[in-house]
C-alpha cells in the first residue's frame, strides 16, 4: 500500500505559527524534505520533532523527485516543507508534486502560514480579487515591463521582493504607476520588526530612503487594483486627446504626453497612438479613393 506525500506549511517567522496537525504530521512521517536542512533544524528542534531531514531544493528537485515518488509508492509517508510558509509558493516543490500526481501518488496539503495571504489580510487593500506574480525580474528593464503588464489589472497585484532590490523596485513602481496609486510594503511578517506600510508610492519611497534599515527584510508588495470607473474615464480621455496630439507631433511624443495627462502607462499609450495613426491613414486613403472614383 502506497504512502502519502504531505505538503506542509511552516512558520514565516514566529516559530509558534504552526498548526497542531502540521506538527503531528512532521512527527509521524518517515522523512521530511527540507529546502535548507540547517534552517529547518531550528523549527524541528523547537517542536521536538525527531524525524530525519533530507535536503530537497531547486538545485536537486528534478533528479530527486523520482526517488521520492518511488519511496512513497513503496509505502513511505513523506513531508515537504520550505524554509518558510507554504511550499511551492515561490519555493521548490512544483516538479515533485506534478510528477507525483502523474504517478498516482496521494498528495495531501497541510495548510498554514503564507506571507502573501498574511500581508493581504492586514494591508488594507481589496482582497476580493488578486493575482500573485512571485518575484519580479531582477534586471531593471525586465522589471519595468513586468510592472507595466500588471499596472492596469482590476485586481490587487501581489509579488515578493528582496531587500537588495526593494528601493529600485519602488522607484520603478513610481515611474509606471504614478503618484496616486496605493501600494503596501509588508516586511518581516510575524517577526519582532514586522512592518506594514500602506500609502502612495512617493511616501513609501521616503520611508525606504530615510533609514537604510527600512530596506532590510523580505518584502511582500501589494498594488491596489485599478478603479474601474477611473480606468474607463482614462481610456475615454485617451481616445479624445490622441487624435489631436498626433496632428502636432509623432506617435512617440504624443504617447509620452498622453501618458502624463491620463496616468495610463506610456507603452499602452504608444500602442494606441500607432493604432490611431494607422486608422487615420487608412481613412485618408479611403477618402482619396472615393474622390478619384
PDB file of C-alpha atoms in Angstrom:
ATOM      1  CA  UNK A   1       0.000   0.000   0.000  1.00  0.00           C
ATOM      2  CA  UNK A   2       1.455   3.361  -1.027  1.00  0.00           C
ATOM      3  CA  UNK A   3       2.047   6.209   1.371  1.00  0.00           C
ATOM      4  CA  UNK A   4       1.237   9.914   1.155  1.00  0.00           C
ATOM      5  CA  UNK A   5       3.208  12.996   0.160  1.00  0.00           C
ATOM      6  CA  UNK A   6       2.283  15.797   2.576  1.00  0.00           C
ATOM      7  CA  UNK A   7       2.798  19.442   1.607  1.00  0.00           C
ATOM      8  CA  UNK A   8       3.256  21.113   4.981  1.00  0.00           C
ATOM      9  CA  UNK A   9       3.110  24.867   5.609  1.00  0.00           C
ATOM     10  CA  UNK A  10       5.585  26.110   8.235  1.00  0.00           C
ATOM     11  CA  UNK A  11       6.031  29.455  10.048  1.00  0.00           C
ATOM     12  CA  UNK A  12       7.152  32.524   8.096  1.00  0.00           C
ATOM     13  CA  UNK A  13       8.815  33.983  11.186  1.00  0.00           C
ATOM     14  CA  UNK A  14       7.335  33.184  14.574  1.00  0.00           C
ATOM     15  CA  UNK A  15       8.057  29.510  15.285  1.00  0.00           C
ATOM     16  CA  UNK A  16       4.758  29.121  17.160  1.00  0.00           C
ATOM     17  CA  UNK A  17       2.754  29.897  13.996  1.00  0.00           C
ATOM     18  CA  UNK A  18       2.318  26.243  13.076  1.00  0.00           C
ATOM     19  CA  UNK A  19      -0.792  24.093  13.344  1.00  0.00           C
ATOM     20  CA  UNK A  20      -1.149  21.119  15.658  1.00  0.00           C
ATOM     21  CA  UNK A  21      -1.824  18.988  12.600  1.00  0.00           C
ATOM     22  CA  UNK A  22       1.389  20.145  10.925  1.00  0.00           C
ATOM     23  CA  UNK A  23       3.451  19.229  13.988  1.00  0.00           C
ATOM     24  CA  UNK A  24       1.736  15.833  14.272  1.00  0.00           C
ATOM     25  CA  UNK A  25       2.334  15.180  10.575  1.00  0.00           C
ATOM     26  CA  UNK A  26       6.023  16.115  10.746  1.00  0.00           C
ATOM     27  CA  UNK A  27       6.439  13.815  13.751  1.00  0.00           C
ATOM     28  CA  UNK A  28       4.677  10.872  12.124  1.00  0.00           C
ATOM     29  CA  UNK A  29       6.148  10.804   8.604  1.00  0.00           C
ATOM     30  CA  UNK A  30       9.214   8.763   7.669  1.00  0.00           C
ATOM     31  CA  UNK A  31      11.161  11.637   6.143  1.00  0.00           C
ATOM     32  CA  UNK A  32      10.946  15.432   5.957  1.00  0.00           C
ATOM     33  CA  UNK A  33      12.167  17.022   2.732  1.00  0.00           C
ATOM     34  CA  UNK A  34      13.527  20.461   3.622  1.00  0.00           C
ATOM     35  CA  UNK A  35      14.671  23.308   1.383  1.00  0.00           C
ATOM     36  CA  UNK A  36      17.544  24.027   3.804  1.00  0.00           C
ATOM     37  CA  UNK A  37      18.084  21.371   6.484  1.00  0.00           C
ATOM     38  CA  UNK A  38      20.160  23.728   8.645  1.00  0.00           C
ATOM     39  CA  UNK A  39      17.380  26.298   8.638  1.00  0.00           C
ATOM     40  CA  UNK A  40      14.647  23.731   9.298  1.00  0.00           C
ATOM     41  CA  UNK A  41      16.636  22.196  12.171  1.00  0.00           C
ATOM     42  CA  UNK A  42      15.647  25.206  14.292  1.00  0.00           C
ATOM     43  CA  UNK A  43      11.960  24.517  13.671  1.00  0.00           C
ATOM     44  CA  UNK A  44      12.035  20.784  14.309  1.00  0.00           C
ATOM     45  CA  UNK A  45      14.115  21.213  17.461  1.00  0.00           C
ATOM     46  CA  UNK A  46      11.709  23.864  18.751  1.00  0.00           C
ATOM     47  CA  UNK A  47       8.774  21.466  18.379  1.00  0.00           C
ATOM     48  CA  UNK A  48      10.697  18.333  19.456  1.00  0.00           C
ATOM     49  CA  UNK A  49      10.381  16.668  16.059  1.00  0.00           C
ATOM     50  CA  UNK A  50      12.926  13.886  15.568  1.00  0.00           C
ATOM     51  CA  UNK A  51      12.017  12.841  12.018  1.00  0.00           C
ATOM     52  CA  UNK A  52      15.059  12.710   9.673  1.00  0.00           C
ATOM     53  CA  UNK A  53      15.583  15.742   7.435  1.00  0.00           C
ATOM     54  CA  UNK A  54      16.747  15.437   3.842  1.00  0.00           C
ATOM     55  CA  UNK A  55      17.684  18.290   1.518  1.00  0.00           C
ATOM     56  CA  UNK A  56      15.233  18.986  -1.295  1.00  0.00           C
ATOM     57  CA  UNK A  57      15.665  22.288  -3.107  1.00  0.00           C
ATOM     58  CA  UNK A  58      15.572  23.903  -6.530  1.00  0.00           C
ATOM     59  CA  UNK A  59      19.021  22.586  -7.456  1.00  0.00           C
ATOM     60  CA  UNK A  60      18.278  18.908  -6.823  1.00  0.00           C
ATOM     61  CA  UNK A  61      14.491  18.738  -7.209  1.00  0.00           C
ATOM     62  CA  UNK A  62      14.459  17.437 -10.779  1.00  0.00           C
ATOM     63  CA  UNK A  63      16.767  14.472 -10.234  1.00  0.00           C
ATOM     64  CA  UNK A  64      15.490  13.614  -6.741  1.00  0.00           C
ATOM     65  CA  UNK A  65      11.766  13.780  -7.494  1.00  0.00           C
ATOM     66  CA  UNK A  66      11.532  10.285  -8.960  1.00  0.00           C
ATOM     67  CA  UNK A  67      13.282   8.668  -5.984  1.00  0.00           C
ATOM     68  CA  UNK A  68      10.854  10.425  -3.627  1.00  0.00           C
ATOM     69  CA  UNK A  69       7.868   9.221  -5.655  1.00  0.00           C
ATOM     70  CA  UNK A  70       9.161   5.658  -5.646  1.00  0.00           C
ATOM     71  CA  UNK A  71       9.606   5.792  -1.858  1.00  0.00           C
ATOM     72  CA  UNK A  72       6.014   6.980  -1.385  1.00  0.00           C
ATOM     73  CA  UNK A  73       4.686   4.308  -3.754  1.00  0.00           C
ATOM     74  CA  UNK A  74       6.641   1.745  -1.709  1.00  0.00           C
ATOM     75  CA  UNK A  75       4.732   2.793   1.408  1.00  0.00           C
ATOM     76  CA  UNK A  76       6.664   5.681   2.964  1.00  0.00           C
ATOM     77  CA  UNK A  77       4.935   8.843   4.167  1.00  0.00           C
ATOM     78  CA  UNK A  78       6.980  11.908   3.263  1.00  0.00           C
ATOM     79  CA  UNK A  79       6.517  15.587   4.141  1.00  0.00           C
ATOM     80  CA  UNK A  80       7.733  18.502   2.024  1.00  0.00           C
ATOM     81  CA  UNK A  81       8.469  21.819   3.735  1.00  0.00           C
ATOM     82  CA  UNK A  82      10.105  25.039   2.570  1.00  0.00           C
ATOM     83  CA  UNK A  83      12.226  27.460   4.574  1.00  0.00           C
ATOM     84  CA  UNK A  84       9.102  29.433   5.436  1.00  0.00           C
ATOM     85  CA  UNK A  85       5.416  29.452   4.559  1.00  0.00           C
ATOM     86  CA  UNK A  86       3.551  27.203   2.147  1.00  0.00           C
ATOM     87  CA  UNK A  87       5.710  25.100  -0.219  1.00  0.00           C
ATOM     88  CA  UNK A  88       5.508  25.784  -3.977  1.00  0.00           C
ATOM     89  CA  UNK A  89       4.534  29.456  -3.421  1.00  0.00           C
ATOM     90  CA  UNK A  90       7.752  30.887  -4.934  1.00  0.00           C
ATOM     91  CA  UNK A  91       9.502  27.874  -3.380  1.00  0.00           C
ATOM     92  CA  UNK A  92      10.578  24.433  -4.695  1.00  0.00           C
ATOM     93  CA  UNK A  93       8.139  21.554  -4.998  1.00  0.00           C
ATOM     94  CA  UNK A  94       6.228  22.058  -8.238  1.00  0.00           C
ATOM     95  CA  UNK A  95       8.181  19.423 -10.178  1.00  0.00           C
ATOM     96  CA  UNK A  96       7.749  16.894  -7.387  1.00  0.00           C
ATOM     97  CA  UNK A  97       4.010  17.469  -6.986  1.00  0.00           C
ATOM     98  CA  UNK A  98       3.431  17.459 -10.749  1.00  0.00           C
ATOM     99  CA  UNK A  99       5.234  14.158 -11.215  1.00  0.00           C
ATOM    100  CA  UNK A 100       3.669  12.669  -8.072  1.00  0.00           C
ATOM    101  CA  UNK A 101       0.191  13.424  -9.408  1.00  0.00           C
ATOM    102  CA  UNK A 102       1.095  11.797 -12.725  1.00  0.00           C
ATOM    103  CA  UNK A 103       2.280   8.702 -10.861  1.00  0.00           C
ATOM    104  CA  UNK A 104      -0.951   8.447  -8.897  1.00  0.00           C
ATOM    105  CA  UNK A 105       0.629   9.388  -5.567  1.00  0.00           C
ATOM    106  CA  UNK A 106      -1.715  10.735  -2.905  1.00  0.00           C
ATOM    107  CA  UNK A 107      -0.704  14.368  -2.305  1.00  0.00           C
ATOM    108  CA  UNK A 108      -2.212  15.991   0.782  1.00  0.00           C
ATOM    109  CA  UNK A 109      -1.880  19.659   1.801  1.00  0.00           C
ATOM    110  CA  UNK A 110      -1.404  20.626   5.449  1.00  0.00           C
ATOM    111  CA  UNK A 111      -2.404  24.304   5.317  1.00  0.00           C
ATOM    112  CA  UNK A 112      -0.890  27.085   7.353  1.00  0.00           C
ATOM    113  CA  UNK A 113       1.173  30.280   7.063  1.00  0.00           C
ATOM    114  CA  UNK A 114       1.695  32.151   3.798  1.00  0.00           C
ATOM    115  CA  UNK A 115       3.449  35.515   3.571  1.00  0.00           C
ATOM    116  CA  UNK A 116       1.229  36.545   0.666  1.00  0.00           C
ATOM    117  CA  UNK A 117      -2.049  35.840   2.487  1.00  0.00           C
ATOM    118  CA  UNK A 118      -0.781  37.270   5.780  1.00  0.00           C
ATOM    119  CA  UNK A 119       0.224  40.535   4.115  1.00  0.00           C
ATOM    120  CA  UNK A 120      -3.032  40.813   2.213  1.00  0.00           C
ATOM    121  CA  UNK A 121      -5.092  40.343   5.374  1.00  0.00           C
ATOM    122  CA  UNK A 122      -3.521  43.390   7.027  1.00  0.00           C
ATOM    123  CA  UNK A 123      -2.691  45.648   4.067  1.00  0.00           C
ATOM    124  CA  UNK A 124      -5.980  47.499   3.796  1.00  0.00           C
ATOM    125  CA  UNK A 125      -6.359  46.870   0.070  1.00  0.00           C
ATOM    126  CA  UNK A 126      -9.138  44.967  -1.692  1.00  0.00           C
ATOM    127  CA  UNK A 127      -8.982  41.218  -1.136  1.00  0.00           C
ATOM    128  CA  UNK A 128     -11.930  40.001  -3.219  1.00  0.00           C
ATOM    129  CA  UNK A 129      -9.762  39.546  -6.327  1.00  0.00           C
ATOM    130  CA  UNK A 130      -5.994  39.278  -6.513  1.00  0.00           C
ATOM    131  CA  UNK A 131      -3.148  37.940  -8.622  1.00  0.00           C
ATOM    132  CA  UNK A 132       0.205  36.644  -7.364  1.00  0.00           C
ATOM    133  CA  UNK A 133       3.302  37.211  -9.505  1.00  0.00           C
ATOM    134  CA  UNK A 134       6.100  35.621  -7.453  1.00  0.00           C
ATOM    135  CA  UNK A 135       9.371  37.572  -7.686  1.00  0.00           C
ATOM    136  CA  UNK A 136       9.658  40.210 -10.408  1.00  0.00           C
ATOM    137  CA  UNK A 137      12.749  40.132 -12.659  1.00  0.00           C
ATOM    138  CA  UNK A 138      15.961  41.420 -11.103  1.00  0.00           C
ATOM    139  CA  UNK A 139      17.026  43.480 -14.133  1.00  0.00           C
ATOM    140  CA  UNK A 140      15.511  46.941 -14.370  1.00  0.00           C
ATOM    141  CA  UNK A 141      14.274  46.787 -17.958  1.00  0.00           C
ATOM    142  CA  UNK A 142      12.558  43.423 -17.438  1.00  0.00           C
ATOM    143  CA  UNK A 143      11.130  44.562 -14.113  1.00  0.00           C
ATOM    144  CA  UNK A 144       9.642  47.696 -15.685  1.00  0.00           C
ATOM    145  CA  UNK A 145       7.972  45.564 -18.359  1.00  0.00           C
ATOM    146  CA  UNK A 146       6.574  43.266 -15.667  1.00  0.00           C
ATOM    147  CA  UNK A 147       5.156  46.220 -13.733  1.00  0.00           C
ATOM    148  CA  UNK A 148       3.641  47.671 -16.897  1.00  0.00           C
ATOM    149  CA  UNK A 149       1.986  44.318 -17.585  1.00  0.00           C
ATOM    150  CA  UNK A 150       0.160  44.373 -14.236  1.00  0.00           C
ATOM    151  CA  UNK A 151      -0.343  48.140 -13.968  1.00  0.00           C
ATOM    152  CA  UNK A 152      -3.940  48.192 -15.198  1.00  0.00           C
ATOM    153  CA  UNK A 153      -5.428  44.930 -13.963  1.00  0.00           C
ATOM    154  CA  UNK A 154      -8.624  45.381 -11.953  1.00  0.00           C
ATOM    155  CA  UNK A 155      -7.437  43.271  -9.023  1.00  0.00           C
ATOM    156  CA  UNK A 156      -4.812  43.558  -6.316  1.00  0.00           C
ATOM    157  CA  UNK A 157      -1.391  42.555  -7.656  1.00  0.00           C
ATOM    158  CA  UNK A 158       0.969  40.843  -5.212  1.00  0.00           C
ATOM    159  CA  UNK A 159       4.633  39.939  -5.532  1.00  0.00           C
ATOM    160  CA  UNK A 160       7.705  39.309  -3.392  1.00  0.00           C
ATOM    161  CA  UNK A 161      10.843  41.433  -3.377  1.00  0.00           C
ATOM    162  CA  UNK A 162      14.269  41.147  -1.774  1.00  0.00           C
ATOM    163  CA  UNK A 163      15.868  43.817   0.456  1.00  0.00           C
ATOM    164  CA  UNK A 164      18.590  44.336  -2.171  1.00  0.00           C
ATOM    165  CA  UNK A 165      16.062  45.442  -4.800  1.00  0.00           C
ATOM    166  CA  UNK A 166      13.171  46.959  -2.851  1.00  0.00           C
ATOM    167  CA  UNK A 167      14.314  50.574  -3.329  1.00  0.00           C
ATOM    168  CA  UNK A 168      14.911  50.223  -7.070  1.00  0.00           C
ATOM    169  CA  UNK A 169      11.649  48.306  -7.434  1.00  0.00           C
ATOM    170  CA  UNK A 170       9.663  51.013  -5.636  1.00  0.00           C
ATOM    171  CA  UNK A 171      11.267  53.661  -7.846  1.00  0.00           C
ATOM    172  CA  UNK A 172      10.137  51.652 -10.865  1.00  0.00           C
ATOM    173  CA  UNK A 173       6.630  51.420  -9.399  1.00  0.00           C
ATOM    174  CA  UNK A 174       6.554  55.214  -9.204  1.00  0.00           C
ATOM    175  CA  UNK A 175       7.744  55.548 -12.810  1.00  0.00           C
ATOM    176  CA  UNK A 176       4.988  53.269 -14.108  1.00  0.00           C
ATOM    177  CA  UNK A 177       2.096  53.794 -11.687  1.00  0.00           C
ATOM    178  CA  UNK A 178       2.492  57.468 -10.795  1.00  0.00           C
ATOM    179  CA  UNK A 179       1.994  59.374  -7.527  1.00  0.00           C
ATOM    180  CA  UNK A 180      -1.551  58.418  -6.573  1.00  0.00           C
ATOM    181  CA  UNK A 181      -1.625  54.626  -6.691  1.00  0.00           C
ATOM    182  CA  UNK A 182      -1.892  52.987  -3.260  1.00  0.00           C
ATOM    183  CA  UNK A 183       0.741  50.335  -2.551  1.00  0.00           C
ATOM    184  CA  UNK A 184       1.540  48.258   0.524  1.00  0.00           C
ATOM    185  CA  UNK A 185       5.026  47.241   1.589  1.00  0.00           C
ATOM    186  CA  UNK A 186       4.915  44.466   4.192  1.00  0.00           C
ATOM    187  CA  UNK A 187       8.111  43.075   5.651  1.00  0.00           C
ATOM    188  CA  UNK A 188       9.347  40.838   8.470  1.00  0.00           C
ATOM    189  CA  UNK A 189       5.827  39.464   8.942  1.00  0.00           C
ATOM    190  CA  UNK A 190       5.247  37.799  12.343  1.00  0.00           C
ATOM    191  CA  UNK A 191       8.742  38.817  13.477  1.00  0.00           C
ATOM    192  CA  UNK A 192       9.860  41.436  16.020  1.00  0.00           C
ATOM    193  CA  UNK A 193      10.266  44.177  13.409  1.00  0.00           C
ATOM    194  CA  UNK A 194       7.088  43.450  11.456  1.00  0.00           C
ATOM    195  CA  UNK A 195       6.177  46.493   9.371  1.00  0.00           C
ATOM    196  CA  UNK A 196       3.168  47.002   7.115  1.00  0.00           C
ATOM    197  CA  UNK A 197       3.082  50.342   5.284  1.00  0.00           C
ATOM    198  CA  UNK A 198       0.151  51.205   3.007  1.00  0.00           C
ATOM    199  CA  UNK A 199       0.476  54.583   1.295  1.00  0.00           C
ATOM    200  CA  UNK A 200       1.077  56.308  -2.021  1.00  0.00           C
ATOM    201  CA  UNK A 201       4.393  55.494  -3.676  1.00  0.00           C
ATOM    202  CA  UNK A 202       6.225  58.819  -3.008  1.00  0.00           C
ATOM    203  CA  UNK A 203       5.591  58.431   0.727  1.00  0.00           C
ATOM    204  CA  UNK A 204       6.770  54.829   0.628  1.00  0.00           C
ATOM    205  CA  UNK A 205       9.949  55.915  -1.157  1.00  0.00           C
ATOM    206  CA  UNK A 206      10.560  58.496   1.545  1.00  0.00           C
ATOM    207  CA  UNK A 207      10.129  55.782   4.176  1.00  0.00           C
ATOM    208  CA  UNK A 208      12.644  53.493   2.466  1.00  0.00           C
ATOM    209  CA  UNK A 209      15.206  56.242   1.989  1.00  0.00           C
ATOM    210  CA  UNK A 210      15.000  57.938   5.395  1.00  0.00           C
ATOM    211  CA  UNK A 211      16.677  54.974   7.111  1.00  0.00           C
ATOM    212  CA  UNK A 212      18.631  52.180   5.417  1.00  0.00           C
ATOM    213  CA  UNK A 213      17.274  49.668   7.961  1.00  0.00           C
ATOM    214  CA  UNK A 214      13.817  50.238   6.433  1.00  0.00           C
ATOM    215  CA  UNK A 215      15.070  48.385   3.356  1.00  0.00           C
ATOM    216  CA  UNK A 216      16.022  45.267   5.313  1.00  0.00           C
ATOM    217  CA  UNK A 217      13.843  42.165   5.392  1.00  0.00           C
ATOM    218  CA  UNK A 218      11.908  40.112   2.879  1.00  0.00           C
ATOM    219  CA  UNK A 219       9.081  42.165   1.357  1.00  0.00           C
ATOM    220  CA  UNK A 220       5.594  41.428   0.152  1.00  0.00           C
ATOM    221  CA  UNK A 221       4.422  44.180  -2.221  1.00  0.00           C
ATOM    222  CA  UNK A 222       0.727  44.738  -2.911  1.00  0.00           C
ATOM    223  CA  UNK A 223      -0.500  47.105  -5.620  1.00  0.00           C
ATOM    224  CA  UNK A 224      -4.088  48.270  -5.274  1.00  0.00           C
ATOM    225  CA  UNK A 225      -6.410  47.447  -8.145  1.00  0.00           C
ATOM    226  CA  UNK A 226      -7.205  49.994 -10.816  1.00  0.00           C
ATOM    227  CA  UNK A 227     -10.500  51.666 -10.090  1.00  0.00           C
ATOM    228  CA  UNK A 228     -12.822  50.527 -12.893  1.00  0.00           C
ATOM    229  CA  UNK A 229     -14.504  53.922 -13.282  1.00  0.00           C
ATOM    230  CA  UNK A 230     -11.151  55.733 -13.353  1.00  0.00           C
ATOM    231  CA  UNK A 231      -9.812  53.279 -15.912  1.00  0.00           C
ATOM    232  CA  UNK A 232     -12.820  53.811 -18.181  1.00  0.00           C
ATOM    233  CA  UNK A 233     -12.519  57.591 -17.822  1.00  0.00           C
ATOM    234  CA  UNK A 234      -8.807  57.429 -18.628  1.00  0.00           C
ATOM    235  CA  UNK A 235      -9.408  55.385 -21.767  1.00  0.00           C
ATOM    236  CA  UNK A 236     -12.136  57.772 -22.883  1.00  0.00           C
ATOM    237  CA  UNK A 237      -9.804  60.714 -22.316  1.00  0.00           C
ATOM    238  CA  UNK A 238      -7.089  58.933 -24.281  1.00  0.00           C
ATOM    239  CA  UNK A 239      -9.475  58.437 -27.222  1.00  0.00           C
ATOM    240  CA  UNK A 240     -10.191  62.173 -27.283  1.00  0.00           C
ATOM    241  CA  UNK A 241      -6.686  63.609 -26.931  1.00  0.00           C
ATOM    242  CA  UNK A 242      -4.594  61.221 -29.042  1.00  0.00           C
ATOM    243  CA  UNK A 243      -6.014  62.289 -32.439  1.00  0.00           C
ATOM    244  CA  UNK A 244      -5.401  65.933 -31.505  1.00  0.00           C
ATOM    245  CA  UNK A 245      -1.841  65.321 -30.294  1.00  0.00           C
ATOM    246  CA  UNK A 246      -0.992  63.261 -33.368  1.00  0.00           C
ATOM    247  CA  UNK A 247      -1.778  66.181 -35.663  1.00  0.00           C
ATOM    248  CA  UNK A 248       1.010  68.158 -33.956  1.00  0.00           C
ATOM    249  CA  UNK A 249       3.678  65.527 -33.191  1.00  0.00           C
ATOM    250  CA  UNK A 250       4.857  61.957 -33.775  1.00  0.00           C
ATOM    251  CA  UNK A 251       3.436  58.905 -32.075  1.00  0.00           C
ATOM    252  CA  UNK A 252       6.237  58.618 -29.505  1.00  0.00           C
ATOM    253  CA  UNK A 253       5.926  62.204 -28.248  1.00  0.00           C
ATOM    254  CA  UNK A 254       2.142  62.053 -28.368  1.00  0.00           C
ATOM    255  CA  UNK A 255       2.137  58.857 -26.292  1.00  0.00           C
ATOM    256  CA  UNK A 256       4.515  60.349 -23.726  1.00  0.00           C
ATOM    257  CA  UNK A 257       2.337  63.422 -23.286  1.00  0.00           C
ATOM    258  CA  UNK A 258      -0.878  61.392 -23.246  1.00  0.00           C
ATOM    259  CA  UNK A 259       0.558  59.156 -20.529  1.00  0.00           C
ATOM    260  CA  UNK A 260       1.233  62.173 -18.332  1.00  0.00           C
ATOM    261  CA  UNK A 261      -2.261  63.551 -18.874  1.00  0.00           C
ATOM    262  CA  UNK A 262      -4.204  60.312 -18.373  1.00  0.00           C
ATOM    263  CA  UNK A 263      -1.875  58.488 -15.949  1.00  0.00           C
ATOM    264  CA  UNK A 264      -2.017  55.467 -18.278  1.00  0.00           C
ATOM    265  CA  UNK A 265       1.309  53.738 -18.902  1.00  0.00           C
ATOM    266  CA  UNK A 266       3.303  55.083 -21.850  1.00  0.00           C
ATOM    267  CA  UNK A 267       3.598  51.715 -23.607  1.00  0.00           C
ATOM    268  CA  UNK A 268      -0.183  51.376 -23.756  1.00  0.00           C
ATOM    269  CA  UNK A 269      -0.499  54.979 -24.964  1.00  0.00           C
ATOM    270  CA  UNK A 270       2.104  54.353 -27.664  1.00  0.00           C
ATOM    271  CA  UNK A 271       0.310  51.248 -28.906  1.00  0.00           C
ATOM    272  CA  UNK A 272      -2.923  53.216 -29.066  1.00  0.00           C
ATOM    273  CA  UNK A 273      -1.137  56.089 -30.842  1.00  0.00           C
ATOM    274  CA  UNK A 274       0.187  53.719 -33.526  1.00  0.00           C
ATOM    275  CA  UNK A 275      -3.290  52.258 -33.958  1.00  0.00           C
ATOM    276  CA  UNK A 276      -4.881  55.715 -34.137  1.00  0.00           C
ATOM    277  CA  UNK A 277      -2.312  56.843 -36.720  1.00  0.00           C
ATOM    278  CA  UNK A 278      -2.919  53.708 -38.750  1.00  0.00           C
ATOM    279  CA  UNK A 279      -6.679  54.192 -38.691  1.00  0.00           C
ATOM    280  CA  UNK A 280      -6.290  57.849 -39.591  1.00  0.00           C
ATOM    281  CA  UNK A 281      -4.036  56.997 -42.550  1.00  0.00           C
ATOM    282  CA  UNK A 282      -6.491  54.373 -43.752  1.00  0.00           C
ATOM    283  CA  UNK A 283      -9.305  56.897 -43.538  1.00  0.00           C
ATOM    284  CA  UNK A 284      -7.324  59.406 -45.658  1.00  0.00           C
ATOM    285  CA  UNK A 285      -6.570  56.763 -48.299  1.00  0.00           C
ATOM    286  CA  UNK A 286     -10.200  55.727 -48.433  1.00  0.00           C
ATOM    287  CA  UNK A 287     -11.213  59.359 -48.837  1.00  0.00           C
ATOM    288  CA  UNK A 288      -8.810  59.833 -51.756  1.00  0.00           C
ATOM    289  CA  UNK A 289     -10.053  56.681 -53.446  1.00  0.00           C
ATOM    290  CA  UNK A 290     -13.629  57.902 -53.123  1.00  0.00           C
ATOM    291  CA  UNK A 291     -12.769  61.306 -54.632  1.00  0.00           C
ATOM    292  CA  UNK A 292     -10.934  59.694 -57.585  1.00  0.00           C
ATOM    293  CA  UNK A 293     -13.790  57.344 -58.299  1.00  0.00           C
TER     294      UNK A 293
END
